[in-house]
Short mmCIF file of C-alpha atoms in Angstrom, two decimals:
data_model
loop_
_atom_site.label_atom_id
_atom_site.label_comp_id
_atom_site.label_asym_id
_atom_site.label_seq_id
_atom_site.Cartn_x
_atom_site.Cartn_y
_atom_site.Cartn_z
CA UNK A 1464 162.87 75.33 48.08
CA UNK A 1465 164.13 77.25 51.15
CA UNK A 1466 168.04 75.56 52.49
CA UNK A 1467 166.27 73.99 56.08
CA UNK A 1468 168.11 71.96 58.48
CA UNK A 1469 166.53 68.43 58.23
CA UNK A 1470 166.26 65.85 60.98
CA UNK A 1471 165.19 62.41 61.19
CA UNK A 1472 162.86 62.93 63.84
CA UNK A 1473 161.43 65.92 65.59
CA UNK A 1474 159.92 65.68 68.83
CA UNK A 1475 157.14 68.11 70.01
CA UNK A 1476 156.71 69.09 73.77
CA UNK A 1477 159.04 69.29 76.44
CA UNK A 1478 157.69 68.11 79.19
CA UNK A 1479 159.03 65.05 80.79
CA UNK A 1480 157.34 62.86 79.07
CA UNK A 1481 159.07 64.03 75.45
CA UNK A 1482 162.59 64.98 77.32
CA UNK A 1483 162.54 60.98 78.22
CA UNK A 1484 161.17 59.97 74.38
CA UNK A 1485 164.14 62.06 73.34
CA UNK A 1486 166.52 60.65 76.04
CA UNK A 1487 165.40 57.11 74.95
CA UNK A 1488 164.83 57.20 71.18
CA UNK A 1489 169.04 58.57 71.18
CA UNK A 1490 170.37 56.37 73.48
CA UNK A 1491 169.26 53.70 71.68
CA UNK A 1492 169.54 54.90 68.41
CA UNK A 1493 173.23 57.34 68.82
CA UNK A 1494 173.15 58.43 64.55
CA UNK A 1495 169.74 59.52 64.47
CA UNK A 1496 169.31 63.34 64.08
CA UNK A 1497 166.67 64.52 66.61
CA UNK A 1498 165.18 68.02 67.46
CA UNK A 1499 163.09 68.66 70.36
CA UNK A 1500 160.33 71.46 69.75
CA UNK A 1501 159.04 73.17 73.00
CA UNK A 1502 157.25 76.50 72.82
CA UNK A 1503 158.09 77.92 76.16
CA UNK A 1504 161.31 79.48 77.24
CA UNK A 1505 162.49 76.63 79.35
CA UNK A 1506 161.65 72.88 79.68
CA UNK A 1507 159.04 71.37 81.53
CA UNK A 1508 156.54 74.59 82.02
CA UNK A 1509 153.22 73.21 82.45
CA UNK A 1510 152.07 69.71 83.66
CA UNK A 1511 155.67 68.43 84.75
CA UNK A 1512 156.38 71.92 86.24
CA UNK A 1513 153.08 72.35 87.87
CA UNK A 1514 152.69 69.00 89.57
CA UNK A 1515 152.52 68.06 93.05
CA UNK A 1516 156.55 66.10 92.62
CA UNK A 1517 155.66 62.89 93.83
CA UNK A 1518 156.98 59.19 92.98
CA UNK A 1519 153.50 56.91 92.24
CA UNK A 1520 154.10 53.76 93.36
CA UNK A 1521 151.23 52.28 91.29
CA UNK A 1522 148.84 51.51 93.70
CA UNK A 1523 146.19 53.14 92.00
CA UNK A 1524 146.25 51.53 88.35
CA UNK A 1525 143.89 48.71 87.22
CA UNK A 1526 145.97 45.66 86.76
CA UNK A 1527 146.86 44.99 83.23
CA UNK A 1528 146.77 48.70 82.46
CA UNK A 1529 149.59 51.00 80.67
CA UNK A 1530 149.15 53.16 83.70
CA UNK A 1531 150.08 50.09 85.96
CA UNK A 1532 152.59 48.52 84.12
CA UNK A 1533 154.32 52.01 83.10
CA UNK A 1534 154.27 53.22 86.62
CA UNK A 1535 156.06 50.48 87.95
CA UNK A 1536 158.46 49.99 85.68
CA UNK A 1537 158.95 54.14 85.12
CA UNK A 1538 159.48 54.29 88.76
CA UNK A 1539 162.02 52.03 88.98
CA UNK A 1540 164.07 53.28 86.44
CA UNK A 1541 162.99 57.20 87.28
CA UNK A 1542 164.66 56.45 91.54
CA UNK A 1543 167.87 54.39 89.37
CA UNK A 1544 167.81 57.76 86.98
CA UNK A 1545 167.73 60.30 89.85
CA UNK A 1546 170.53 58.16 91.79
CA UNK A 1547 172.56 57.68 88.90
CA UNK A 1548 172.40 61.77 87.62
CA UNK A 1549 172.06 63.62 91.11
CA UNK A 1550 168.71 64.28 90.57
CA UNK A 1551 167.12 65.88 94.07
CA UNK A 1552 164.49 63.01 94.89
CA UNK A 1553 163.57 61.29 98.21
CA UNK A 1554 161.70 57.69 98.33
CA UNK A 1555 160.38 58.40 101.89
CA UNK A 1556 157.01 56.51 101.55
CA UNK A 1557 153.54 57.43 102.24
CA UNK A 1558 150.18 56.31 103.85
CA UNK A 1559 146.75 56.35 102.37
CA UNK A 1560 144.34 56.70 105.79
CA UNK A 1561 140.38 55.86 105.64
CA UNK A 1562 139.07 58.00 108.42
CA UNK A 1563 135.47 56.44 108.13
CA UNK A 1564 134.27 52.76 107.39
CA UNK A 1565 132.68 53.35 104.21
CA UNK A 1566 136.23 53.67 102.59
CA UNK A 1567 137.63 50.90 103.67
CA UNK A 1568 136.20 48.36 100.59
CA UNK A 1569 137.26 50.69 98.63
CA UNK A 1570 141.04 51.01 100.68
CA UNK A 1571 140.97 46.93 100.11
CA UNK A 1572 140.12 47.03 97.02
CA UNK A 1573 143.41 49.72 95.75
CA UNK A 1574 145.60 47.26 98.19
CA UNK A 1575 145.00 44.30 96.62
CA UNK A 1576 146.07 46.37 93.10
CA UNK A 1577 149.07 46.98 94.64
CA UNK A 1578 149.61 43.72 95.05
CA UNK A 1579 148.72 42.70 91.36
CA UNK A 1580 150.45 45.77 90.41
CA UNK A 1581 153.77 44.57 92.29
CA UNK A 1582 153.95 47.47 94.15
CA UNK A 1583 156.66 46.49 96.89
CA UNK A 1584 156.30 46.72 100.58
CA UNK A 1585 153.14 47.79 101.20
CA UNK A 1586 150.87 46.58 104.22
CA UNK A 1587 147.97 47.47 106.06
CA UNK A 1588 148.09 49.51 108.71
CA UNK A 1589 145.86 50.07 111.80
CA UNK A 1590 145.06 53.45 113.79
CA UNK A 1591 148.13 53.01 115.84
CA UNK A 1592 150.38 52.24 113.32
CA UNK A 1593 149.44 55.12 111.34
CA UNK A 1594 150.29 57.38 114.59
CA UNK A 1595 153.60 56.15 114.31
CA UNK A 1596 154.28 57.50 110.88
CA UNK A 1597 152.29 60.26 110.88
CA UNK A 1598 151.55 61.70 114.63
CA UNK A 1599 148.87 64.13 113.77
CA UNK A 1600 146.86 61.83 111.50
CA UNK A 1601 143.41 60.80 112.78
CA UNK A 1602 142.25 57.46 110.57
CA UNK A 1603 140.48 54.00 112.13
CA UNK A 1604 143.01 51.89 108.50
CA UNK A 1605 145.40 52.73 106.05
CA UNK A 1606 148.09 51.47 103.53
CA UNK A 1607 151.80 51.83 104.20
CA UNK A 1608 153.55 52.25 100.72
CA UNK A 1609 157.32 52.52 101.30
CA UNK A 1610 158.03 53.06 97.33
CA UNK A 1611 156.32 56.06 97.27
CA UNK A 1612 158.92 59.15 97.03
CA UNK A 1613 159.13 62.72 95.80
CA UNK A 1614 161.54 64.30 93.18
CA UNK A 1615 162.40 67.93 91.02
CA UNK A 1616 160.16 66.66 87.86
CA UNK A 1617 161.89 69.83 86.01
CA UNK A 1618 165.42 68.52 87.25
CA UNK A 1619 164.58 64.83 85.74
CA UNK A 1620 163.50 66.91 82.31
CA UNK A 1621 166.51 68.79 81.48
CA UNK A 1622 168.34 66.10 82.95
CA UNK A 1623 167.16 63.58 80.18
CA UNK A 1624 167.62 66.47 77.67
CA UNK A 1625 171.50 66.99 78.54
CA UNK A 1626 172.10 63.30 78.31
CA UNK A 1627 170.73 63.25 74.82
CA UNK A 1628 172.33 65.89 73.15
CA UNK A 1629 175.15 65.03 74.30
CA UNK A 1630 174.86 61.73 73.09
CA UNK A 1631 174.83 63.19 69.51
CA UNK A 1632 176.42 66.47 68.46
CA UNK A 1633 173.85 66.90 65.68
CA UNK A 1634 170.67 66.84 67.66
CA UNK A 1635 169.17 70.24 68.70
CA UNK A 1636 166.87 71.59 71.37
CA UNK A 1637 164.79 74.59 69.98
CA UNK A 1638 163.19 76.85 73.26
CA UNK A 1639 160.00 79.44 72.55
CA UNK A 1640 159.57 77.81 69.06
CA UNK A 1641 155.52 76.95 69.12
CA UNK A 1642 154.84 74.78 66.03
CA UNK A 1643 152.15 76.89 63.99
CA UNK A 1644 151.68 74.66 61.26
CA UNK A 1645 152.67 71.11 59.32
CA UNK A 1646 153.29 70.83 55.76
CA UNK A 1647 153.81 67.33 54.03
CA UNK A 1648 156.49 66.60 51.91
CA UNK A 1649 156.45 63.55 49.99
CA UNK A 1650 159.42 62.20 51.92
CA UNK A 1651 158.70 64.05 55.18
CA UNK A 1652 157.38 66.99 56.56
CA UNK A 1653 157.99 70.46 57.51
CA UNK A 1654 157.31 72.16 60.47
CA UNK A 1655 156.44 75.30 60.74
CA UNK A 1656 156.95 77.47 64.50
CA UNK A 1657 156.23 80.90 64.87
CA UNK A 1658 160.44 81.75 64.41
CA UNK A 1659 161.76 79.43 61.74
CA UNK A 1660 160.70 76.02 60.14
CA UNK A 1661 162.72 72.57 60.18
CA UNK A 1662 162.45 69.60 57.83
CA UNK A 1663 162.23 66.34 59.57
CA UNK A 1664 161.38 62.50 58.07
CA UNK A 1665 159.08 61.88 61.33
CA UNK A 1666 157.30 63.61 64.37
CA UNK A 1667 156.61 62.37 67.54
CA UNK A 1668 154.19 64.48 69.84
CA UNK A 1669 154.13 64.62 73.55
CA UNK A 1670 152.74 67.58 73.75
CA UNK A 1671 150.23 67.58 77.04
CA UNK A 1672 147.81 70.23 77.42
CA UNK A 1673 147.98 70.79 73.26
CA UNK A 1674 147.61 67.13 72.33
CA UNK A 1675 144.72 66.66 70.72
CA UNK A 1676 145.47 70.31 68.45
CA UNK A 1677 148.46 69.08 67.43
CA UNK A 1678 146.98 66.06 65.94
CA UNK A 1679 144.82 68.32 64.21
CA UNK A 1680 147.31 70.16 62.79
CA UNK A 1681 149.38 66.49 62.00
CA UNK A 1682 145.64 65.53 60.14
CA UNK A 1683 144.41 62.87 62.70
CA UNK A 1684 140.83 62.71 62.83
CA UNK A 1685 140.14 62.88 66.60
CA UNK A 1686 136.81 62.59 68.57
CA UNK A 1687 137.87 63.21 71.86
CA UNK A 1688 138.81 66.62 73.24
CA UNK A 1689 141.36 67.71 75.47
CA UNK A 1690 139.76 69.27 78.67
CA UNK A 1691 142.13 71.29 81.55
CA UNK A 1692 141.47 71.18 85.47
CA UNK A 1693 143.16 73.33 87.77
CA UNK A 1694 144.24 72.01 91.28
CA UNK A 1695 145.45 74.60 93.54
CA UNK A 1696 147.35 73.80 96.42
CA UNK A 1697 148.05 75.68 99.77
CA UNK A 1698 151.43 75.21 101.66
CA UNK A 1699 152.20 74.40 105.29
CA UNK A 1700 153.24 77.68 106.97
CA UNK A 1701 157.21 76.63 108.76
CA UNK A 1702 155.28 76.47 112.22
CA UNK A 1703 152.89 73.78 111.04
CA UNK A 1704 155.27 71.71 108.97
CA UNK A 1705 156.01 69.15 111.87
CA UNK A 1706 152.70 68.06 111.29
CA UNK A 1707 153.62 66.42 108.32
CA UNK A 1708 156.31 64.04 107.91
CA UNK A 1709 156.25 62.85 104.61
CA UNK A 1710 153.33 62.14 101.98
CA UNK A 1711 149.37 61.45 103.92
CA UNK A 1712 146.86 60.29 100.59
CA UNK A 1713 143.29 60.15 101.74
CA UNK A 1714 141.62 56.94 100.38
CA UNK A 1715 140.24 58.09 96.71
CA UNK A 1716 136.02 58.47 96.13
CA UNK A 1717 135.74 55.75 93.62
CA UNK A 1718 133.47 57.95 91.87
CA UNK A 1719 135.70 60.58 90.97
CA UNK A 1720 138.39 60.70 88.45
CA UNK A 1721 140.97 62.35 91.36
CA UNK A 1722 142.83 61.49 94.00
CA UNK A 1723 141.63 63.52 96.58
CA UNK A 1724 143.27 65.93 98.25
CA UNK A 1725 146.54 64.85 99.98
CA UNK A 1726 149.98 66.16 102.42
CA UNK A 1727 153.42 65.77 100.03
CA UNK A 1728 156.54 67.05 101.28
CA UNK A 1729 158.35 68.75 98.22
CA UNK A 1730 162.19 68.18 97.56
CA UNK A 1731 162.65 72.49 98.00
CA UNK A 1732 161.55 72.17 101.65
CA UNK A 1733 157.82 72.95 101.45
CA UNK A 1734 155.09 70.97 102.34
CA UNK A 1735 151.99 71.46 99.86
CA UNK A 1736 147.96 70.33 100.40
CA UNK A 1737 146.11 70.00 97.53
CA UNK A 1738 145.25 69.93 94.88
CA UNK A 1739 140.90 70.21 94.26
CA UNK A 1740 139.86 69.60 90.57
CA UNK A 1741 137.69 72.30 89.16
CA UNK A 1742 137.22 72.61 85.21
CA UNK A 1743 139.88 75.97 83.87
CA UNK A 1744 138.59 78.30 81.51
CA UNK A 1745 142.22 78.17 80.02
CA UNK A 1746 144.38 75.30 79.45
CA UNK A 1747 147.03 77.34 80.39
CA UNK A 1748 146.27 79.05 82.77
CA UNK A 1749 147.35 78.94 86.34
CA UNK A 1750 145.53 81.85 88.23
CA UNK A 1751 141.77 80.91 90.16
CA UNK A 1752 140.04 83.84 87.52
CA UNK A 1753 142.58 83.26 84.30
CA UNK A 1754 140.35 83.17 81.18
CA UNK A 1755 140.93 82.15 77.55
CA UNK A 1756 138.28 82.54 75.31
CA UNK A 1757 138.91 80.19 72.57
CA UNK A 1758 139.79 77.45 75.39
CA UNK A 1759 136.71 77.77 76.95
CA UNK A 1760 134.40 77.68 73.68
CA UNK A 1761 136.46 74.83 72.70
CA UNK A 1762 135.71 73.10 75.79
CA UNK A 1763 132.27 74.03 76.21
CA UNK A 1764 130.96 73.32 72.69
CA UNK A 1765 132.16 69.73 73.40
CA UNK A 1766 129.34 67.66 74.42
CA UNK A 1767 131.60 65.30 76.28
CA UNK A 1768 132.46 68.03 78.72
CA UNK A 1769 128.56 68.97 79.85
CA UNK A 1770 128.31 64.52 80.12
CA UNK A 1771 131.45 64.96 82.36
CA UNK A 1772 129.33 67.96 84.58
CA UNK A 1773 126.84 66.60 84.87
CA UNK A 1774 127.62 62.96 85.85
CA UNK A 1775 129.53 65.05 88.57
CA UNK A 1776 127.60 67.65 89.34
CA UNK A 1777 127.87 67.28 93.31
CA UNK A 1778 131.39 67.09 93.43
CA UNK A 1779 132.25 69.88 90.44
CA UNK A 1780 130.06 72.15 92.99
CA UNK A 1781 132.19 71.57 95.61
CA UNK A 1782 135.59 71.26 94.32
CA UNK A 1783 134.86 74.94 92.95
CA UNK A 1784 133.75 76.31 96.58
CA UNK A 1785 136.87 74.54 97.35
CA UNK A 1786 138.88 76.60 95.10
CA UNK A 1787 137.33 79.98 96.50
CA UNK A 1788 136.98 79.29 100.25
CA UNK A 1789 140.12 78.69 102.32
CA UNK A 1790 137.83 77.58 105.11
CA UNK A 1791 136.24 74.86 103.07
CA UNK A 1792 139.72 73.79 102.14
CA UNK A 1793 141.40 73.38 105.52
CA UNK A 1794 138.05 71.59 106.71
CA UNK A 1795 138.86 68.88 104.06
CA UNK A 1796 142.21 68.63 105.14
CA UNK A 1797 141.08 68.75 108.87
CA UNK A 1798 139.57 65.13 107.62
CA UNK A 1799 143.14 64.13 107.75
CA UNK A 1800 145.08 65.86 110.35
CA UNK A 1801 142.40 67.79 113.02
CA UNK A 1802 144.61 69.85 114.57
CA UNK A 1803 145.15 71.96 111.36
CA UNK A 1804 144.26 75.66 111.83
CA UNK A 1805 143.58 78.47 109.60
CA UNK A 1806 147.38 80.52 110.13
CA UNK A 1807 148.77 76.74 109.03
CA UNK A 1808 148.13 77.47 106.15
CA UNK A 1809 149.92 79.82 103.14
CA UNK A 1810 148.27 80.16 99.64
CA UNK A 1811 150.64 77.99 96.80
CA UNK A 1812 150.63 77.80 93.81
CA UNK A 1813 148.43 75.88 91.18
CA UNK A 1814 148.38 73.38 87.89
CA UNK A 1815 146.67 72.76 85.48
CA UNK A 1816 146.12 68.79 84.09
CA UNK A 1817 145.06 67.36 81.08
CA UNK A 1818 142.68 65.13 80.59
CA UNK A 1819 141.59 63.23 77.17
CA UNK A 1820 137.31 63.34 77.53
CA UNK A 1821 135.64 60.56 75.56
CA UNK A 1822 132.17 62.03 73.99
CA UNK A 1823 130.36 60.14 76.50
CA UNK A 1824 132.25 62.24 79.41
CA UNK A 1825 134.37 59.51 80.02
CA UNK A 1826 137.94 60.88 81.65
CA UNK A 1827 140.11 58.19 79.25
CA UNK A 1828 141.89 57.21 82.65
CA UNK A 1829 144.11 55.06 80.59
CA UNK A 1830 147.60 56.13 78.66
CA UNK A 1831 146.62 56.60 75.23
CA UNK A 1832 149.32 56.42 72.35
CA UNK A 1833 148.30 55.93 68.38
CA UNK A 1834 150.28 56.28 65.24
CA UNK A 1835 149.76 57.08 61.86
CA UNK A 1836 152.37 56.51 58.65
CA UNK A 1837 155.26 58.99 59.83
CA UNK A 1838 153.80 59.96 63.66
CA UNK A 1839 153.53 59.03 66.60
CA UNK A 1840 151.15 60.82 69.05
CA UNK A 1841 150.71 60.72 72.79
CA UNK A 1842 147.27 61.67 73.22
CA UNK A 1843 146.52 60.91 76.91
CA UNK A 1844 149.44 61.02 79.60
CA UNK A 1845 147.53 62.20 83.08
CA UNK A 1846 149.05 61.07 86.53
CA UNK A 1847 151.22 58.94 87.02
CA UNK A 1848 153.08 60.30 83.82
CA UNK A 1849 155.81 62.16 85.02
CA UNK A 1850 156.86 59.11 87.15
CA UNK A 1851 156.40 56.80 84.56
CA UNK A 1852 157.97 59.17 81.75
CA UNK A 1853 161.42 56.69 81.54
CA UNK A 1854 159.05 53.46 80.30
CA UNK A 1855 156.52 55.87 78.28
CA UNK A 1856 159.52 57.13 76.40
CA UNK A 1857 161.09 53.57 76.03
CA UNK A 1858 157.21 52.27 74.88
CA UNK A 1859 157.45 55.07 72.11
CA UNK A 1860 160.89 54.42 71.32
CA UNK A 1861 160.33 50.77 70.52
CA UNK A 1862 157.01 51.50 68.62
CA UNK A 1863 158.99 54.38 66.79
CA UNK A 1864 161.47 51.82 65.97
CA UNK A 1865 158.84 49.50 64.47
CA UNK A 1866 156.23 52.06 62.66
CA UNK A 1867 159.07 53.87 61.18
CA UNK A 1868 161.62 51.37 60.51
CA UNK A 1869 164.36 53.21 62.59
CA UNK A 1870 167.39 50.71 63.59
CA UNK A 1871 167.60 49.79 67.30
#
């Protein structure tokens, strides 16, 4: 057999959410051998580079939930991080606004999972007091949530990488290397990219928009599919940015598996609005006509996708005359802020997020991590991911730990 460089573990996907499995699974264990495996040229390309650089505070999360308890403790540690590592990143707060009664069960309803969530500070607010932090808002209620912040998600990434390898001299990062293929060894594995191949004992994969084909290619019978939406944002042009302070959330339609479209002040200086949710004909693929065959058949051969449709036909409709109509777009945002005109706004640029789709069309809103023998996989890591990245990593640390009988 060929002379490869071996590792103890290999990591697969650098986004933030493998840059902080990395940055844990060292610092806790300083002799273990590690490569991280990311097929683009740089770190943090897609879903950490594409997102709209905000701070969850965990409002959002049913109680009990990895999202929840992730988000709050990722947060925590993700501000400490930033502080610590002169990471750009602001906790400047935000305010979720109802604008019409019939949202504000549903505005009482995410408060009081703040509260079980332990998200700190927050309070209701009335008209007035939502004048006072945002001028140009028009809403009857809202939430104050002081935790909330915004940060450079690609800064955090390579951050967390440079810490690690550092940490040990042995461990490797290995840029445009896209794993083609996984052979088993009887004590290991050996991965295969499309520019060398590297021996390693165990794999972990964090690996986003490719999840559930990795798995494949690691042999783990999966049922679900990975499905992509798009959000594309617009930007505040400079002569309209005063009408935003800091972050304005709208309170989220219960029935649909998004946020809504929302204000956020970005650490560069820009202020973004956005993002819709339409369904991308390539997982990939950041442009409003961007096309990739074998994404789409993949997606559309699923029956879990057309159960997703339809159960959301009204809003899929108009998130997509969204996506094509700038007027439609600012009259959504007008919902928030009235005084919004047409030259306010500047065309931005998109992402693309991943969702985990049950058969039955269900979105998997949860965090979903499984392992088998000698891998660990992180099949579902949607919002708020990137902010809870520093406990994810430390969750599949630990279970690394356990499942492969690494010491701590």
């Amino acid at each position: 057999m060929e002379n490869l460089e071996t590792f103890d573990v290999a990591i697969i996907g650098g986004g933030i959410v493998g840059a902080a499995t990395f940055y844990k699974l060292q610092l806790r264990n300083p002799d273990l051998k590690i490569v991280l495996l990311e097929k683009e040229e740089r770190l943090a390309a897609h879903q950490t580079g594409h997102n709209s650089g905000v701070i969850h505070s965990g409002l959002y999360y049913k109680p009990g939930s990895l999202k929840a308890k992730n988000c709050v403790k990722g947060r925590h540690e993700l501000v400490a991080f930033a502080k610590e590592n002169n990471v750009d990143h602001d906790v400047c707060g935000k305010v979720v606004v109802a604008t019409k009664e019939s949202e504000l069960p549903f505005m009482n309803k995410i408060f009081d999972n703040g509260l079980a969530n332990n998200t700190e500070g927050i309070e209701k607010i009335n008209a007035e007091q939502i004048k006072d932090i945002e001028p140009y808002v028009e809403g009857i209620g809202g939430i104050w949530v002081p935790c909330t912040g915004i940060i450079d998600f690609v800064g955090a990434t390579e951050k967390m990488a440079e810490i690690a390898l550092a940490k040990q001299a042995n461990s490797k990062l290995m840029l445009g290397h896209e794993v083609i293929e996984i052979q088993d060894l009887d004590n290991g594995h050996i991965i295969v990219t499309d520019k060398a191949k590297v021996q390693t004992k165990r794999m972990i994969f964090c690996a986003g928009l490719q999840a559930d084909r990795m798995a494949k290619k690691d042999g783990v019978k999966l049922k679900e599919k990975v499905v992509g939406f798009r959000g594309d944002y617009y930007e505040l042009t400079d002569e309209a940015k005063h009408k935003v302070k800091n972050l304005i959330y709208p309170v989220p339609n219960p029935d649909f598996p998004f946020l809504g479209v929302h204000f956020t002040r970005m650490t560069n200086g820009e202020t973004e609005c956005g993002p819709n949710a339409v369904f991308t004909f390539k997982r990939e693929g950041y442009g409003k006509t961007d096309f990739s065959f074998k994404d789409t058949m993949n997606a559309l051969s699923y029956g879990g996708t057309w159960k997703l449709f339809f159960g959301n036909m009204k809003f899929g409709i108009n998130e997509y005359r969204r996506a094509f109509s700038k007027r439609l777009f600012l009259k959504t945002l007008q919902g928030l802020i009235p005084s919004l005109e047409m030259e306010d706004l500047k065309p931005g640029r998109s992402g693309v997020r991943a969702l985990l789709l049950g058969t039955d069309g269900d979105t998997r809103d949860d965090f979903r991590i499984e392992h088998t023998e000698n891998s660990i996989h992180v099949l579902n890591a949607p919002s708020p991911a990137a902010t809870a990245s520093l406990a994810i990593g430390e969750y599949v640390a630990e279970m690394a730990e356990e499942k492969f009988g690494l010491k701590a």
